[in-house]
CSV table of N, CA and C in Angstrom, one decimal:
chain,number,residue,atom,x,y,z
A,1,MET,N,69.6,131.7,123.2
A,1,MET,CA,70.8,131.8,122.3
A,1,MET,C,71.2,133.2,122.1
A,2,GLY,N,72.4,133.4,121.6
A,2,GLY,CA,72.9,134.8,121.3
A,2,GLY,C,72.2,135.4,120.1
A,3,THR,N,72.5,136.6,119.9
A,3,THR,CA,72.0,137.3,118.7
A,3,THR,C,72.7,136.9,117.5
A,4,ASP,N,72.0,136.9,116.4
A,4,ASP,CA,72.6,136.6,115.1
A,4,ASP,C,73.3,137.8,114.5
A,5,ILE,N,74.6,137.7,114.4
A,5,ILE,CA,75.4,138.8,113.8
A,5,ILE,C,75.4,138.7,112.3
A,6,LYS,N,75.0,139.7,111.6
A,6,LYS,CA,75.0,139.7,110.2
A,6,LYS,C,76.4,139.9,109.7
A,7,PRO,N,76.9,139.0,108.8
A,7,PRO,CA,78.2,139.2,108.3
A,7,PRO,C,78.2,140.4,107.3
A,8,PRO,N,79.4,141.0,107.2
A,8,PRO,CA,79.5,142.2,106.2
A,8,PRO,C,79.5,141.6,104.8
A,9,THR,N,79.4,142.5,103.8
A,9,THR,CA,79.4,142.2,102.4
A,9,THR,C,80.7,141.5,102.0
A,10,SER,N,81.8,141.9,102.7
A,10,SER,CA,83.1,141.3,102.4
A,10,SER,C,83.1,139.8,102.6
A,11,PHE,N,82.3,139.3,103.6
A,11,PHE,CA,82.1,137.9,103.9
A,11,PHE,C,81.6,137.2,102.7
A,12,TRP,N,80.5,137.7,102.1
A,12,TRP,CA,79.9,137.1,101.0
A,12,TRP,C,80.8,137.1,99.7
A,13,ILE,N,81.6,138.2,99.6
A,13,ILE,CA,82.5,138.3,98.5
A,13,ILE,C,83.6,137.2,98.6
A,14,VAL,N,84.1,137.0,99.9
A,14,VAL,CA,85.1,135.9,100.1
A,14,VAL,C,84.4,134.5,99.8
A,15,ALA,N,83.2,134.3,100.2
A,15,ALA,CA,82.5,133.1,100.0
A,15,ALA,C,82.3,132.8,98.5
A,16,VAL,N,82.0,133.8,97.7
A,16,VAL,CA,81.8,133.7,96.3
A,16,VAL,C,83.2,133.5,95.6
A,17,PHE,N,84.2,134.2,96.1
A,17,PHE,CA,85.6,134.0,95.6
A,17,PHE,C,86.0,132.5,95.8
A,18,ALA,N,85.7,132.0,97.0
A,18,ALA,CA,86.1,130.6,97.4
A,18,ALA,C,85.4,129.6,96.4
A,19,LEU,N,84.1,129.9,96.1
A,19,LEU,CA,83.4,129.0,95.2
A,19,LEU,C,84.0,129.1,93.8
A,20,PHE,N,84.3,130.3,93.4
A,20,PHE,CA,84.9,130.4,92.1
A,20,PHE,C,86.3,129.8,92.0
A,21,TRP,N,87.1,129.9,93.1
A,21,TRP,CA,88.4,129.3,93.2
A,21,TRP,C,88.3,127.8,93.1
A,22,SER,N,87.3,127.2,93.8
A,22,SER,CA,87.1,125.8,93.8
A,22,SER,C,86.8,125.3,92.4
A,23,ILE,N,85.9,126.0,91.7
A,23,ILE,CA,85.5,125.6,90.3
A,23,ILE,C,86.8,125.7,89.4
A,24,LEU,N,87.6,126.7,89.6
A,24,LEU,CA,88.8,126.8,88.8
A,24,LEU,C,89.8,125.6,89.1
A,25,GLU,N,89.9,125.2,90.4
A,25,GLU,CA,90.7,124.1,90.7
A,25,GLU,C,90.3,122.8,90.0
A,26,ILE,N,89.0,122.6,90.1
A,26,ILE,CA,88.4,121.4,89.4
A,26,ILE,C,88.7,121.5,87.9
A,27,TYR,N,88.4,122.6,87.3
A,27,TYR,CA,88.6,122.8,85.9
A,27,TYR,C,90.1,122.5,85.5
A,28,PHE,N,91.0,123.2,86.1
A,28,PHE,CA,92.4,123.0,85.8
A,28,PHE,C,92.9,121.6,86.1
A,29,SER,N,92.4,121.0,87.2
A,29,SER,CA,92.9,119.7,87.5
A,29,SER,C,92.5,118.7,86.4
A,30,SER,N,91.4,118.9,85.8
A,30,SER,CA,90.9,118.0,84.7
A,30,SER,C,91.8,118.2,83.4
A,31,PHE,N,92.4,119.3,83.3
A,31,PHE,CA,93.3,119.5,82.1
A,31,PHE,C,94.8,119.4,82.4
A,32,GLU,N,95.1,119.2,83.7
A,32,GLU,CA,96.5,119.2,84.1
A,32,GLU,C,97.3,118.1,83.5
A,33,ILE,N,96.7,116.9,83.3
A,33,ILE,CA,97.4,115.7,82.7
A,33,ILE,C,97.8,116.1,81.3
A,34,ASP,N,96.9,116.6,80.5
A,34,ASP,CA,97.2,116.9,79.1
A,34,ASP,C,98.3,118.0,79.0
A,35,LEU,N,98.2,119.0,79.9
A,35,LEU,CA,99.2,120.0,79.9
A,35,LEU,C,100.6,119.5,80.3
A,36,LEU,N,100.6,118.6,81.3
A,36,LEU,CA,101.9,118.0,81.7
A,36,LEU,C,102.5,117.1,80.6
A,37,GLU,N,101.6,116.3,80.0
A,37,GLU,CA,102.1,115.4,78.9
A,37,GLU,C,102.8,116.2,77.8
A,38,GLU,N,102.3,117.4,77.5
A,38,GLU,CA,102.9,118.2,76.5
A,38,GLU,C,104.2,118.8,76.9
A,39,ASN,N,104.4,119.0,78.2
A,39,ASN,CA,105.6,119.8,78.7
A,39,ASN,C,106.6,118.9,79.4
A,40,LEU,N,106.3,117.7,79.6
A,40,LEU,CA,107.3,116.8,80.3
A,40,LEU,C,108.0,115.8,79.3
A,41,THR,N,109.1,115.4,79.7
A,41,THR,CA,109.8,114.3,78.9
A,41,THR,C,109.0,113.0,79.2
A,42,VAL,N,109.2,112.0,78.4
A,42,VAL,CA,108.4,110.7,78.5
A,42,VAL,C,108.7,110.1,79.9
A,43,GLU,N,110.0,110.2,80.3
A,43,GLU,CA,110.3,109.6,81.6
A,43,GLU,C,109.6,110.4,82.8
A,44,GLU,N,109.7,111.7,82.7
A,44,GLU,CA,109.0,112.5,83.8
A,44,GLU,C,107.5,112.3,83.8
A,45,PHE,N,106.9,112.2,82.6
A,45,PHE,CA,105.5,111.9,82.5
A,45,PHE,C,105.1,110.6,83.1
A,46,ASP,N,105.9,109.5,82.7
A,46,ASP,CA,105.7,108.2,83.3
A,46,ASP,C,105.8,108.2,84.8
A,47,ASN,N,106.7,108.9,85.3
A,47,ASN,CA,106.9,109.0,86.8
A,47,ASN,C,105.6,109.7,87.4
A,48,MET,N,105.1,110.7,86.7
A,48,MET,CA,104.0,111.4,87.3
A,48,MET,C,102.7,110.5,87.1
A,49,GLN,N,102.6,109.7,86.1
A,49,GLN,CA,101.5,108.9,85.9
A,49,GLN,C,101.4,107.7,86.9
A,50,SER,N,102.6,107.4,87.5
A,50,SER,CA,102.6,106.3,88.4
A,50,SER,C,102.4,106.8,89.9
A,51,LEU,N,101.6,107.8,90.0
A,51,LEU,CA,101.2,108.3,91.4
A,51,LEU,C,100.5,107.2,92.1
A,52,PRO,N,100.8,107.0,93.4
A,52,PRO,CA,100.1,106.0,94.2
A,52,PRO,C,98.6,106.3,94.4
A,53,VAL,N,97.8,105.3,94.6
A,53,VAL,CA,96.4,105.5,94.8
A,53,VAL,C,96.1,106.4,96.0
A,54,TRP,N,96.9,106.3,97.1
A,54,TRP,CA,96.7,107.2,98.3
A,54,TRP,C,96.9,108.6,97.9
A,55,TYR,N,97.7,109.0,96.9
A,55,TYR,CA,97.9,110.4,96.5
A,55,TYR,C,96.6,110.9,96.0
A,56,ILE,N,96.0,110.1,95.1
A,56,ILE,CA,94.7,110.5,94.5
A,56,ILE,C,93.6,110.7,95.6
A,57,ALA,N,93.6,109.7,96.6
A,57,ALA,CA,92.7,109.8,97.7
A,57,ALA,C,92.9,111.1,98.5
A,58,VAL,N,94.1,111.4,98.8
A,58,VAL,CA,94.4,112.6,99.6
A,58,VAL,C,94.0,113.9,98.8
A,59,PHE,N,94.2,113.8,97.5
A,59,PHE,CA,93.8,115.0,96.6
A,59,PHE,C,92.3,115.1,96.7
A,60,MET,N,91.6,114.0,96.6
A,60,MET,CA,90.1,114.1,96.6
A,60,MET,C,89.6,114.6,98.0
A,61,ILE,N,90.3,114.2,99.1
A,61,ILE,CA,89.9,114.6,100.4
A,61,ILE,C,90.1,116.2,100.5
A,62,ALA,N,91.2,116.6,99.9
A,62,ALA,CA,91.5,118.1,99.9
A,62,ALA,C,90.4,118.8,99.2
A,63,LEU,N,90.1,118.3,98.0
A,63,LEU,CA,89.1,119.0,97.1
A,63,LEU,C,87.7,119.0,97.8
A,64,PHE,N,87.3,117.8,98.2
A,64,PHE,CA,85.9,117.8,98.8
A,64,PHE,C,85.8,118.5,100.1
A,65,SER,N,86.9,118.5,100.9
A,65,SER,CA,86.8,119.2,102.2
A,65,SER,C,86.7,120.7,101.9
A,66,GLU,N,87.4,121.2,100.9
A,66,GLU,CA,87.3,122.6,100.5
A,66,GLU,C,85.9,122.9,100.1
A,67,ILE,N,85.3,122.1,99.2
A,67,ILE,CA,84.0,122.3,98.7
A,67,ILE,C,83.0,122.3,99.9
A,68,ILE,N,83.1,121.4,100.8
A,68,ILE,CA,82.2,121.3,101.9
A,68,ILE,C,82.4,122.6,102.8
A,69,GLY,N,83.7,123.0,103.0
A,69,GLY,CA,83.9,124.2,103.8
A,69,GLY,C,83.3,125.4,103.1
A,70,ILE,N,83.3,125.5,101.8
A,70,ILE,CA,82.7,126.6,101.1
A,70,ILE,C,81.2,126.6,101.3
A,71,PHE,N,80.6,125.4,101.2
A,71,PHE,CA,79.2,125.2,101.5
A,71,PHE,C,78.8,125.7,102.9
A,72,MET,N,79.7,125.3,103.9
A,72,MET,CA,79.4,125.7,105.2
A,72,MET,C,79.6,127.2,105.4
A,73,LEU,N,80.4,127.8,104.7
A,73,LEU,CA,80.5,129.3,104.7
A,73,LEU,C,79.2,129.9,104.3
A,74,PHE,N,78.7,129.4,103.2
A,74,PHE,CA,77.4,130.0,102.6
A,74,PHE,C,76.2,129.8,103.6
A,75,ILE,N,76.2,128.7,104.3
A,75,ILE,CA,75.1,128.5,105.3
A,75,ILE,C,75.6,128.9,106.7
A,76,ARG,N,76.7,129.6,106.8
A,76,ARG,CA,77.2,130.2,108.0
A,76,ARG,C,77.4,129.3,109.2
A,77,GLN,N,78.1,128.2,109.0
A,77,GLN,CA,78.3,127.2,110.0
A,77,GLN,C,79.8,127.2,110.5
A,78,ARG,N,80.0,127.2,111.8
A,78,ARG,CA,81.4,127.2,112.3
A,78,ARG,C,82.3,126.1,111.8
A,79,ILE,N,81.7,124.9,111.5
A,79,ILE,CA,82.5,123.8,111.1
A,79,ILE,C,83.2,124.0,109.8
A,80,ALA,N,82.9,125.1,109.1
A,80,ALA,CA,83.7,125.5,107.9
A,80,ALA,C,85.2,125.5,108.1
A,81,ALA,N,85.6,126.1,109.3
A,81,ALA,CA,87.0,126.2,109.6
A,81,ALA,C,87.6,124.8,109.7
A,82,VAL,N,86.9,123.8,110.2
A,82,VAL,CA,87.4,122.4,110.3
A,82,VAL,C,87.7,121.9,108.9
A,83,PHE,N,86.7,122.1,108.0
A,83,PHE,CA,86.9,121.6,106.6
A,83,PHE,C,88.0,122.3,105.9
A,84,PHE,N,88.2,123.6,106.1
A,84,PHE,CA,89.3,124.3,105.5
A,84,PHE,C,90.6,123.9,106.1
A,85,ALA,N,90.6,123.5,107.4
A,85,ALA,CA,91.9,123.0,108.0
A,85,ALA,C,92.3,121.7,107.4
A,86,ILE,N,91.3,120.8,107.2
A,86,ILE,CA,91.6,119.5,106.6
A,86,ILE,C,92.1,119.8,105.1
A,87,SER,N,91.5,120.7,104.4
A,87,SER,CA,91.9,121.0,103.1
A,87,SER,C,93.3,121.5,103.1
A,88,LEU,N,93.6,122.4,104.0
A,88,LEU,CA,95.0,123.0,104.0
A,88,LEU,C,96.0,122.0,104.3
A,89,ILE,N,95.8,121.1,105.3
A,89,ILE,CA,96.8,120.1,105.7
A,89,ILE,C,97.0,119.1,104.5
A,90,THR,N,95.9,118.7,103.9
A,90,THR,CA,96.1,117.7,102.8
A,90,THR,C,96.8,118.4,101.6
A,91,LEU,N,96.4,119.7,101.3
A,91,LEU,CA,97.1,120.4,100.2
A,91,LEU,C,98.6,120.6,100.5
A,92,LEU,N,98.9,120.9,101.7
A,92,LEU,CA,100.4,121.0,102.0
A,92,LEU,C,101.1,119.7,101.7
A,93,PHE,N,100.5,118.6,102.1
A,93,PHE,CA,101.1,117.3,101.9
A,93,PHE,C,101.2,117.0,100.4
A,94,ILE,N,100.1,117.3,99.7
A,94,ILE,CA,100.1,117.1,98.2
A,94,ILE,C,101.2,117.9,97.5
A,95,GLU,N,101.2,119.2,97.8
A,95,GLU,CA,102.2,120.1,97.1
A,95,GLU,C,103.6,119.7,97.4
A,96,PHE,N,103.9,119.4,98.7
A,96,PHE,CA,105.3,119.0,99.0
A,96,PHE,C,105.7,117.7,98.3
A,97,TYR,N,104.7,116.7,98.3
A,97,TYR,CA,105.0,115.5,97.6
A,97,TYR,C,105.2,115.8,96.1
A,98,TRP,N,104.4,116.6,95.5
A,98,TRP,CA,104.5,117.0,94.1
A,98,TRP,C,105.9,117.6,93.8
A,99,LEU,N,106.3,118.5,94.7
A,99,LEU,CA,107.5,119.2,94.5
A,99,LEU,C,108.8,118.4,94.8
A,100,PHE,N,108.8,117.6,95.8
A,100,PHE,CA,110.0,116.9,96.2
A,100,PHE,C,110.1,115.4,95.8
A,101,ILE,N,109.0,114.7,95.8
A,101,ILE,CA,109.0,113.3,95.4
A,101,ILE,C,108.9,113.2,93.9
A,102,ILE,N,108.0,113.8,93.3
A,102,ILE,CA,107.8,113.7,91.9
A,102,ILE,C,108.9,114.6,91.2
A,103,ASP,N,109.4,115.6,91.9
A,103,ASP,CA,110.5,116.4,91.4
A,103,ASP,C,110.1,117.1,90.1
A,104,ILE,N,109.1,117.9,90.2
A,104,ILE,CA,108.5,118.7,89.1
A,104,ILE,C,109.3,120.0,88.8
A,105,LYS,N,110.3,120.2,89.7
A,105,LYS,CA,111.1,121.5,89.6
A,105,LYS,C,111.7,121.7,88.2
A,106,LYS,N,112.0,120.6,87.5
A,106,LYS,CA,112.7,120.7,86.2
A,106,LYS,C,111.7,121.2,85.1
A,107,THR,N,110.4,121.0,85.3
A,107,THR,CA,109.4,121.2,84.3
A,107,THR,C,109.2,122.7,84.0
A,108,SER,N,108.7,123.4,84.9
A,108,SER,CA,108.5,124.8,84.7
A,108,SER,C,108.4,125.5,86.1
A,109,VAL,N,108.6,126.8,86.1
A,109,VAL,CA,108.5,127.5,87.3
A,109,VAL,C,107.0,127.6,87.7
A,110,VAL,N,106.1,127.7,86.7
A,110,VAL,CA,104.7,127.8,87.0
A,110,VAL,C,104.2,126.6,87.7
A,111,PHE,N,104.5,125.4,87.2
A,111,PHE,CA,104.1,124.1,87.8
A,111,PHE,C,104.8,123.8,89.2
A,112,SER,N,106.1,124.2,89.2
A,112,SER,CA,106.8,123.8,90.4
A,112,SER,C,106.8,124.8,91.6
A,113,VAL,N,106.6,126.1,91.3
A,113,VAL,CA,106.6,127.1,92.4
A,113,VAL,C,105.3,127.9,92.5
A,114,ILE,N,104.9,128.5,91.4
A,114,ILE,CA,103.8,129.5,91.5
A,114,ILE,C,102.5,128.8,91.8
A,115,ILE,N,102.1,127.8,91.1
A,115,ILE,CA,100.8,127.2,91.4
A,115,ILE,C,100.8,126.6,92.8
A,116,PRO,N,101.8,125.8,93.2
A,116,PRO,CA,101.7,125.3,94.6
A,116,PRO,C,101.6,126.4,95.7
A,117,LEU,N,102.4,127.5,95.5
A,117,LEU,CA,102.3,128.6,96.4
A,117,LEU,C,101.0,129.3,96.5
A,118,VAL,N,100.4,129.5,95.3
A,118,VAL,CA,99.1,130.1,95.2
A,118,VAL,C,98.0,129.2,95.9
A,119,VAL,N,98.0,127.9,95.6
A,119,VAL,CA,97.1,127.0,96.1
A,119,VAL,C,97.2,127.0,97.7
A,120,ILE,N,98.4,126.9,98.2
A,120,ILE,CA,98.6,126.9,99.6
A,120,ILE,C,98.2,128.2,100.3
A,121,ALA,N,98.5,129.3,99.6
A,121,ALA,CA,98.1,130.6,100.1
A,121,ALA,C,96.6,130.8,100.2
A,122,VAL,N,95.9,130.4,99.2
A,122,VAL,CA,94.4,130.5,99.2
A,122,VAL,C,93.8,129.6,100.2
A,123,ALA,N,94.3,128.3,100.4
A,123,ALA,CA,93.8,127.4,101.4
A,123,ALA,C,94.1,128.0,102.8
A,124,ALA,N,95.2,128.6,103.0
A,124,ALA,CA,95.6,129.2,104.3
A,124,ALA,C,94.6,130.4,104.6
A,125,PHE,N,94.4,131.2,103.5
A,125,PHE,CA,93.6,132.3,103.7
A,125,PHE,C,92.1,131.9,104.1
A,126,LEU,N,91.6,130.9,103.4
A,126,LEU,CA,90.2,130.4,103.7
A,126,LEU,C,90.1,129.9,105.1
A,127,TYR,N,91.2,129.2,105.5
A,127,TYR,CA,91.2,128.7,106.9
A,127,TYR,C,91.2,129.8,107.9
A,128,VAL,N,92.1,130.7,107.8
A,128,VAL,CA,92.2,131.9,108.7
A,128,VAL,C,91.0,132.7,108.7
A,129,TYR,N,90.4,133.0,107.5
A,129,TYR,CA,89.3,133.8,107.4
A,129,TYR,C,88.1,133.1,108.0
A,130,SER,N,87.9,131.8,107.9
A,130,SER,CA,86.8,131.1,108.5
A,130,SER,C,86.9,131.1,110.0
A,131,LYS,N,88.1,131.0,110.5
A,131,LYS,CA,88.3,131.1,112.0
A,131,LYS,C,88.0,132.5,112.5
A,132,ARG,N,88.4,133.5,111.7
A,132,ARG,CA,88.1,134.9,112.1
A,132,ARG,C,86.6,135.1,112.1
A,133,ALA,N,85.9,134.6,111.0
A,133,ALA,CA,84.5,134.8,110.9
A,133,ALA,C,83.7,134.1,112.0
A,134,ALA,N,84.2,133.0,112.5
A,134,ALA,CA,83.6,132.3,113.6
A,134,ALA,C,83.8,133.1,114.9
A,135,ARG,N,85.0,133.6,115.1
A,135,ARG,CA,85.3,134.4,116.3
A,135,ARG,C,84.5,135.7,116.3
A,136,LYS,N,84.2,136.3,115.2
A,136,LYS,CA,83.4,137.5,115.1
A,136,LYS,C,81.9,137.2,115.2
A,137,GLY,N,81.5,135.9,115.2
A,137,GLY,CA,80.1,135.6,115.3
A,137,GLY,C,79.3,135.6,114.0
A,138,TRP,N,80.0,135.6,112.9
A,138,TRP,CA,79.4,135.6,111.6
A,138,TRP,C,78.9,134.1,111.3
A,139,LEU,N,79.6,133.2,111.9
A,139,LEU,CA,79.2,131.8,111.7
A,139,LEU,C,78.6,131.3,113.0
A,140,LYS,N,77.6,130.4,112.9
A,140,LYS,CA,76.9,129.9,114.1
A,140,LYS,C,77.5,128.5,114.5
């Protein structure tokens, strides 16, 4: 087999950041319903509460694939990129559904634009970074 290339300190910083980000996502997701209930009209909140079961399933796939991808980063496995790709694809689907089908645009700029863009940007960064790490030999 080839030599084991030791990843730089920045690799570990990104891995810790990813773990912290994932914990933040879980934390804020647990309070999102309460926050929305306070800021939405009754009709908008009822519409949001009637999310289909498949939406919740896709959200869980996104969350768990990101967590598994982070774990794979820490143990330096190439498959991390696959899990981050799954997470990115499912998050894109979720955020577009959230924005255009649920029509959250009327609620606030934070919920409708900023949060979805940040979530997608971080997911894309983790995917690209894991691909780069695999290409450089930091992942086995």
